[in-house]
Amino acid sequence: MTHIRCDLTPAWAALKVAFDAGTNRFDLRTAFAIDPGRFERFSQGAPHVFADLSKNLLDVETEVLLLDLARQCGVQEHRDAMFSGEAINTTEQRAVMHWLLRYPPQTPENAAQEATKNVAHELSVVHSTMGAMLAYAQTVRDDESITDVVNIGIGGSDLGPQMTVLALDAFSTTGKRFHFVSNVDGHELDATLRRLRPESTLFLIASKTFTTIETMTNAHSAKAWFAGQGRTDTARHFVALTTNVAAANAFGISTTFGFWDWVGGRYSVWSAIGLPLAIAIGAPGFRDFLAGAHAMDEHFRTTPLETNLPVRLGLLDVWYRNFHRFPSRSIAPYHSAMKRWPAYLQQLEMESNGKQVDASGNALPYATSPVLWGEPGTNGQHAFFQMLHQGADVVPVEFVAVKKARHALEGHQTLLLANVLAQAQALMVGQVDDGGHRNFPGNRPSTFLLLDELSPESLGALIALQEHRVFVSGSVWGINSFDQWGVELGKVLAKNVQTRLASGDAKGLDGSTAGLLARLRS
Ligand code: F6P
């Protein structure tokens, strides 16, 4: 499919003219004062998620132009291509079908559905694999001799399971402890192993490729530790989650759960990579998680652009990045269990859209992915919110708030909700102080995502929302959001440096690397 250069479209030109003529000076306080309907106009319901977009630097005219931009860039056609199983990951010639992992099974009623007519075979394989994975999760849950589950994986093979297991801790119905080892830094594995007994530990080796050096190094060390404790039953205590079953078998693992090359690493929590979550919350919980995501898929696939939440969010991202030129977005989940939410979104957005060429490899003259960063509230308030309120840069903030708590501690939830509302309010309204130090400029934008409760369904929907909004901005920018060539060079150089660290050979190295190498060897 051909991509249209977004900056050459009439909509982009119109946005630029409007921006220079006045929307660059848009003031939220005035906007609310003159439009009592602003909250309703810029609120958007979607499955399990309510979004208040009204505290963004956006008026109706701008949003109309942004929607024109989406149409002129072919976002709908691109979306439909993804949902019909076309190989839209063009640099790797792969389809992009993480959405199929959460598609309900074919029934006589939905068998003829348009949505899966090209991928009916894949769908049936997805469901048989999912059934086997969930049945295995149940046997682990029933096995009282296993007390600790260790996921060894990195990137998408770590962040998805880790973020979701933590976030849904209140739904965990197993007494087992979960550990996540990702870093090749031996301190991490060493500290984990010290707390384990081999006979009660299950290692899940999670790697799409089964070649990632960090994961393989940790997996081999875990296996050596296991054997070093006199254990021989590796087959019972090691499981692989991978598309490369042959490599897992060669490693000595016989229990494997597969997935497919059309599932990107950062989109893989819905596949066998989600096994830790399935063990934690059980098959019904995992199916609810998939159902929440599927509901958001259907919203994205079928809702008109004007009321399509991922579309509205993705276009807002383009507006901020390319017109306001905001370099980053702060992620502020007001739920302590969502502590890995910012890290999860960093991979999702920055590995997908942190690119400077279009899908055909041509250089792009405009900015793409912002930097994402953040911490759960209220902790962030006592660290970097100073800069958000009074710093020299404007950083749009994306709050997530959850209405109902799952604890009974008096007063906490009201205080938490009061804080998230107050922070969004303070960013917008500001405060005038002639003395300077207590002056808050205000007019600082934020998006407010609200869940009724943090549950498997709502978390599934929230993740799928983020996947699709990244798709929308990537699609407008005309980039391939589904490859990650930017991680390759460092991997290649690390191999070379590893040999040099052993030999001391610094021939041909730049002065800095040579100097550091010498110091490290001295
Ligand atoms: O190097 C980047 C990356 O390929 C990510 O995209 C991926 O999630 C991670 O490494 C782990 O890859 P794998 O699951 O193949 O070990």
Tab-separated table of C-alpha atoms and ligand atoms in Angstrom, residues 154-157 206-210 212 215 265-266 347 351 484 487 491, ligand 1:
chain	number	residue	atom	x	y	z
A	154	ILE	CA	13.453	-8.968	27.489
A	155	GLY	CA	11.638	-6.183	25.608
A	156	GLY	CA	8.183	-7.359	24.638
A	157	SER	CA	8.937	-10.758	26.132
A	206	ALA	CA	10.212	-16.143	26.705
A	207	SER	CA	11.754	-15.138	23.417
A	208	LYS	CA	10.051	-14.738	20.082
A	209	THR	CA	13.297	-15.492	18.234
A	210	PHE	CA	15.012	-17.626	20.883
A	212	THR	CA	18.243	-12.711	21.955
A	215	THR	CA	17.651	-14.003	27.291
A	265	GLY	CA	7.420	-8.604	20.245
A	266	ARG	CA	5.845	-5.473	21.726
A	347	GLN	CA	8.576	0.275	24.048
A	351	GLU	CA	10.152	1.204	19.217
A	484	GLN	CA	12.761	-2.183	14.828
A	487	VAL	CA	18.110	-1.949	17.826
A	491	LYS	CA	23.748	-5.701	19.033
B	1	F6P	O1	15.854	-6.009	20.174
B	1	F6P	C1	14.530	-5.565	20.206
B	1	F6P	C2	13.605	-6.724	20.321
B	1	F6P	O2	13.587	-7.426	19.129
B	1	F6P	C3	12.195	-6.308	20.714
B	1	F6P	O3	11.466	-5.854	19.639
B	1	F6P	C4	11.692	-7.569	21.325
B	1	F6P	O4	10.521	-7.359	22.056
B	1	F6P	C5	12.883	-7.954	22.156
B	1	F6P	O5	13.995	-7.608	21.359
B	1	F6P	C6	12.960	-9.395	22.550
B	1	F6P	O6	13.024	-10.242	21.440
B	1	F6P	P1	12.774	-11.780	21.599
B	1	F6P	O7	11.401	-11.976	22.117
B	1	F6P	O8	12.958	-12.347	20.216
B	1	F6P	O9	13.794	-12.327	22.558
